[in-house]
Every structure is written in structure tokens, then in C-alpha cells.
Tab-separated table of C-alpha atoms in Angstrom:
chain	number	residue	atom	x	y	z
A	1	UNK	CA	0.000	0.000	0.000
A	2	UNK	CA	2.777	2.365	-0.856
A	3	UNK	CA	1.651	5.979	-1.060
A	4	UNK	CA	-1.204	5.579	1.452
A	5	UNK	CA	-1.079	6.702	5.072
A	6	UNK	CA	-3.349	3.941	6.352
A	7	UNK	CA	-5.692	1.147	5.289
A	8	UNK	CA	-8.770	3.383	5.287
A	9	UNK	CA	-7.138	5.804	2.843
A	10	UNK	CA	-6.419	2.900	0.520
A	11	UNK	CA	-10.020	1.626	0.740
A	12	UNK	CA	-11.455	5.102	0.147
A	13	UNK	CA	-9.315	5.532	-2.951
A	14	UNK	CA	-10.115	2.126	-4.453
A	15	UNK	CA	-13.843	1.967	-3.667
A	16	UNK	CA	-16.215	1.698	-6.598
A	17	UNK	CA	-17.585	5.233	-6.775
A	18	UNK	CA	-20.236	5.923	-9.436
A	19	UNK	CA	-18.340	6.462	-12.719
A	20	UNK	CA	-18.538	9.835	-14.385
A	21	UNK	CA	-18.888	9.531	-18.126
A	22	UNK	CA	-17.755	12.454	-20.240
A	23	UNK	CA	-15.736	14.119	-17.504
A	24	UNK	CA	-12.599	16.086	-18.240
A	25	UNK	CA	-10.326	13.554	-16.615
A	26	UNK	CA	-9.210	11.016	-19.199
A	27	UNK	CA	-11.270	12.613	-21.983
A	28	UNK	CA	-10.202	11.350	-25.384
A	29	UNK	CA	-8.138	8.525	-23.881
A	30	UNK	CA	-8.806	4.817	-23.819
A	31	UNK	CA	-9.703	3.893	-20.275
A	32	UNK	CA	-11.451	1.235	-18.233
A	33	UNK	CA	-14.277	2.034	-15.831
A	34	UNK	CA	-14.757	-0.508	-13.039
A	35	UNK	CA	-18.245	-0.231	-11.611
A	36	UNK	CA	-20.979	-2.070	-9.790
A	37	UNK	CA	-24.262	-2.524	-11.633
A	38	UNK	CA	-26.040	-0.164	-9.259
A	39	UNK	CA	-23.446	2.566	-9.780
A	40	UNK	CA	-23.709	2.277	-13.565
A	41	UNK	CA	-27.457	2.973	-13.692
A	42	UNK	CA	-28.240	5.804	-16.076
A	43	UNK	CA	-24.859	5.627	-17.840
A	44	UNK	CA	-23.913	4.186	-21.209
A	45	UNK	CA	-20.621	2.949	-22.637
A	46	UNK	CA	-19.444	1.808	-26.047
A	47	UNK	CA	-18.473	-1.609	-24.695
A	48	UNK	CA	-19.560	-3.325	-21.489
A	49	UNK	CA	-18.128	-6.480	-19.902
A	50	UNK	CA	-20.394	-8.138	-17.337
A	51	UNK	CA	-18.272	-10.618	-15.392
A	52	UNK	CA	-18.970	-13.404	-12.930
A	53	UNK	CA	-22.220	-14.675	-14.475
A	54	UNK	CA	-21.762	-18.127	-12.973
A	55	UNK	CA	-24.261	-20.563	-11.540
A	56	UNK	CA	-24.539	-19.936	-7.817
A	57	UNK	CA	-23.143	-16.409	-8.109
A	58	UNK	CA	-25.582	-14.585	-10.397
A	59	UNK	CA	-28.247	-15.077	-9.278
A	60	UNK	CA	-26.742	-15.672	-5.871
A	61	UNK	CA	-27.072	-19.150	-4.409
A	62	UNK	CA	-29.285	-17.773	-1.642
A	63	UNK	CA	-31.804	-16.349	-4.103
A	64	UNK	CA	-35.008	-18.342	-4.169
A	65	UNK	CA	-37.369	-18.459	-7.114
A	66	UNK	CA	-39.591	-15.426	-6.614
A	67	UNK	CA	-39.008	-11.736	-5.951
A	68	UNK	CA	-35.300	-12.001	-5.113
A	69	UNK	CA	-34.710	-14.092	-8.238
A	70	UNK	CA	-36.561	-11.553	-10.390
A	71	UNK	CA	-34.664	-8.662	-8.810
A	72	UNK	CA	-31.355	-10.190	-9.874
A	73	UNK	CA	-32.765	-10.780	-13.350
A	74	UNK	CA	-33.600	-7.065	-13.512
A	75	UNK	CA	-30.072	-6.219	-12.402
A	76	UNK	CA	-28.643	-8.197	-15.296
A	77	UNK	CA	-30.971	-6.308	-17.641
A	78	UNK	CA	-29.657	-3.017	-16.254
A	79	UNK	CA	-26.065	-4.149	-16.784
A	80	UNK	CA	-26.718	-5.351	-20.331
A	81	UNK	CA	-28.462	-2.167	-21.403
A	82	UNK	CA	-25.465	-0.012	-20.412
A	83	UNK	CA	-23.777	-1.099	-23.677
A	84	UNK	CA	-24.163	1.116	-26.741
A	85	UNK	CA	-22.385	-1.163	-29.191
A	86	UNK	CA	-20.604	-4.161	-27.662
A	87	UNK	CA	-21.807	-6.371	-24.811
A	88	UNK	CA	-19.764	-9.243	-23.349
A	89	UNK	CA	-21.406	-11.598	-20.834
A	90	UNK	CA	-18.774	-13.787	-19.201
A	91	UNK	CA	-18.473	-16.489	-16.563
A	92	UNK	CA	-15.485	-18.379	-15.110
A	93	UNK	CA	-14.739	-22.054	-15.663
A	94	UNK	CA	-13.928	-22.573	-11.985
A	95	UNK	CA	-14.689	-20.920	-8.660
A	96	UNK	CA	-13.057	-21.244	-5.266
A	97	UNK	CA	-15.380	-22.403	-2.504
A	98	UNK	CA	-15.101	-21.177	1.112
A	99	UNK	CA	-13.005	-24.250	1.954
A	100	UNK	CA	-10.494	-23.140	-0.722
A	101	UNK	CA	-11.303	-25.904	-3.180
A	102	UNK	CA	-11.763	-25.280	-6.885
A	103	UNK	CA	-14.899	-26.551	-8.582
A	104	UNK	CA	-16.057	-26.292	-12.143
A	105	UNK	CA	-19.188	-24.190	-12.607
A	106	UNK	CA	-21.677	-23.552	-15.352
A	107	UNK	CA	-23.061	-20.289	-16.605
A	108	UNK	CA	-25.860	-18.361	-14.950
A	109	UNK	CA	-29.334	-19.752	-15.671
A	110	UNK	CA	-30.227	-16.273	-16.915
A	111	UNK	CA	-27.871	-16.771	-19.849
A	112	UNK	CA	-29.709	-19.946	-20.816
A	113	UNK	CA	-32.812	-17.818	-21.331
A	114	UNK	CA	-31.244	-15.776	-24.155
A	115	UNK	CA	-32.507	-16.495	-27.655
A	116	UNK	CA	-29.834	-18.190	-29.738
A	117	UNK	CA	-29.959	-15.694	-32.596
A	118	UNK	CA	-29.173	-12.717	-30.383
A	119	UNK	CA	-25.597	-13.526	-29.459
A	120	UNK	CA	-22.387	-15.213	-30.509
A	121	UNK	CA	-20.986	-17.720	-28.037
A	122	UNK	CA	-17.224	-17.831	-27.748
A	123	UNK	CA	-15.644	-20.597	-25.676
A	124	UNK	CA	-12.153	-19.925	-24.384
A	125	UNK	CA	-9.741	-22.838	-24.681
A	126	UNK	CA	-8.805	-24.085	-21.241
A	127	UNK	CA	-5.135	-23.893	-20.388
A	128	UNK	CA	-3.473	-27.290	-20.112
A	129	UNK	CA	-2.046	-26.418	-16.734
A	130	UNK	CA	-3.227	-23.727	-14.299
A	131	UNK	CA	-0.994	-20.880	-13.309
A	132	UNK	CA	0.625	-22.430	-10.258
A	133	UNK	CA	1.959	-19.073	-9.089
A	134	UNK	CA	-1.537	-17.626	-8.902
A	135	UNK	CA	-2.846	-20.560	-6.888
A	136	UNK	CA	0.083	-20.515	-4.486
A	137	UNK	CA	-0.307	-16.787	-3.939
A	138	UNK	CA	-3.819	-17.471	-2.615
A	139	UNK	CA	-2.465	-20.019	-0.161
A	140	UNK	CA	-3.872	-23.094	-1.864
A	141	UNK	CA	-2.682	-25.928	-4.022
A	142	UNK	CA	-3.519	-26.643	-7.612
A	143	UNK	CA	-7.129	-27.592	-8.342
A	144	UNK	CA	-7.934	-31.192	-9.064
A	145	UNK	CA	-7.992	-32.033	-12.770
A	146	UNK	CA	-11.400	-31.742	-14.371
A	147	UNK	CA	-12.989	-34.966	-15.480
A	148	UNK	CA	-15.237	-35.029	-18.501
A	149	UNK	CA	-18.266	-37.183	-17.917
A	150	UNK	CA	-21.294	-37.930	-20.023
A	151	UNK	CA	-24.484	-37.152	-18.153
A	152	UNK	CA	-28.134	-37.585	-19.014
A	153	UNK	CA	-30.814	-35.102	-18.105
A	154	UNK	CA	-32.226	-36.067	-14.747
A	155	UNK	CA	-35.928	-35.993	-14.014
A	156	UNK	CA	-37.577	-35.290	-10.671
A	157	UNK	CA	-38.615	-38.966	-10.535
A	158	UNK	CA	-34.931	-39.940	-10.403
A	159	UNK	CA	-34.637	-38.385	-6.929
A	160	UNK	CA	-36.014	-39.436	-3.565
A	161	UNK	CA	-35.754	-38.023	-0.053
A	162	UNK	CA	-32.452	-39.180	1.429
A	163	UNK	CA	-30.830	-39.512	-1.990
A	164	UNK	CA	-27.145	-38.477	-2.068
A	165	UNK	CA	-26.288	-35.887	-4.706
A	166	UNK	CA	-23.371	-33.728	-5.786
A	167	UNK	CA	-23.321	-30.156	-7.118
A	168	UNK	CA	-20.279	-28.559	-8.848
A	169	UNK	CA	-20.299	-25.576	-6.475
A	170	UNK	CA	-22.060	-26.670	-3.272
A	171	UNK	CA	-20.453	-30.112	-3.128
A	172	UNK	CA	-22.137	-33.210	-1.681
A	173	UNK	CA	-25.525	-33.206	-0.046
A	174	UNK	CA	-28.723	-35.086	0.699
A	175	UNK	CA	-32.161	-34.500	-0.815
A	176	UNK	CA	-34.350	-33.223	2.024
A	177	UNK	CA	-37.574	-32.386	0.191
A	178	UNK	CA	-39.029	-32.816	-3.276
A	179	UNK	CA	-41.373	-30.020	-4.306
A	180	UNK	CA	-43.905	-29.787	-7.080
A	181	UNK	CA	-42.525	-29.104	-10.530
A	182	UNK	CA	-38.789	-29.665	-10.995
A	183	UNK	CA	-37.399	-28.188	-7.779
A	184	UNK	CA	-36.070	-29.859	-4.657
A	185	UNK	CA	-34.415	-28.943	-1.366
A	186	UNK	CA	-30.917	-30.295	-0.789
A	187	UNK	CA	-29.083	-30.237	2.544
A	188	UNK	CA	-25.440	-29.748	1.572
A	189	UNK	CA	-22.666	-30.844	3.906
A	190	UNK	CA	-20.938	-27.445	3.849
A	191	UNK	CA	-23.562	-24.962	2.650
A	192	UNK	CA	-26.801	-25.913	4.371
A	193	UNK	CA	-30.185	-26.207	2.660
A	194	UNK	CA	-30.535	-24.911	-0.913
A	195	UNK	CA	-33.585	-24.995	-3.153
A	196	UNK	CA	-32.528	-26.026	-6.654
A	197	UNK	CA	-34.360	-26.345	-9.950
A	198	UNK	CA	-33.393	-29.221	-12.213
A	199	UNK	CA	-33.537	-27.043	-15.330
A	200	UNK	CA	-30.634	-24.981	-13.990
A	201	UNK	CA	-28.782	-26.921	-11.291
A	202	UNK	CA	-26.161	-29.404	-12.461
A	203	UNK	CA	-26.902	-32.178	-9.978
A	204	UNK	CA	-25.570	-35.706	-10.148
A	205	UNK	CA	-26.714	-38.665	-8.068
A	206	UNK	CA	-23.892	-40.329	-6.132
């Protein structure tokens, strides 16, 4: 934190203040504006990158189907409509869980709702070996190699209360309740009870 008197000064300087478009500072220069979705309301940019659109993160894993789910859907709409010309919706291949393990994740269920003719999907080629320096700097080891498995689409009838399941982000758990439709409650070993919908959640029976 060279150049800062204390931690608070550093935080104040690096906080995500609402961006000012068209200001004198940096006018005419290529620059990057880092912003939250809320702070970007009312502004427009030539190109917008929306990052972190991963299953379990956007919408957040705690969001239930209903008002909270719809509120996060509206937030994504706000983010997407900030772009004048170019819009990039991205999600990571892996995420680190609270127990510092890496798990492969899928894209946000909101992205699955987009009509195919409205976007071009670009899949980044996975590196053969992760950047070991980056993982060590976070105090962890290298993630376990990803295994490609063929999976069939599961139906609600495939599950029963007490059934052991696995989720790429939440880990292992037990089916606690089967609701109407295609949703069920799962008690995960490390993350408690989550309500998941089979159209979006990548569950496997173990």
C-alpha cells in the first residue's frame, strides 16, 4: 500500500464510486471504468463487460425463485443495457469455494434464457495447466484435474428423499424435500439447505 497513510485511505481511494462519463479527466483517452451494476445505472458505454455470471453467483445461491430471483434478473438487464455497441457476458470455468477448493461451474441460468440468434458464443480454450503461481499466492494448491463425464438429463422422478447428490459448487448433499414441478431442497454438507431447480442446477446422483 505504498503511497497511502493507512488502510482506510487505501479503501477510500479504491472503492467503486459511481463512474462519471464524459468528464474532463481522461477525456479522449482509452480507459477502463470498473463499476458495480447499481453505480452504472443511467450511464452508457461503447463496450460493457459483465463478469462473474456463474451458476450460484448470479443469481446468488441464496436467491429463491420469486421476488429475489426476479430482482437479480432485472439487475442483469440493467447491466446489459449499459452497452451502446458491444456487450460481453462472461463467466469463469472454476470458482473457489469457502473451503479453498476449486470446482467447475456452469453459466448463470439467466444466460440460458437468451434467444440463440441474439448472441455469438465464444468458448475460451482451457489452459493445459493452471498458473501455479496464482494458486500458491492465494495459499492453496492446484485444483484437481477436471474430469469429462457424459451425463443424461435427470428428471424429478430420479430423486427421492435421502438420496445423495453432488453439485459442482455446493459439493455433496442429501435430498431433504421434493417439491412440485422440478425443484427440490438439498441439505449440503458445507452450505446448508438450498432450493434447486433441475432445469438450472447441475446435480448428479452419487
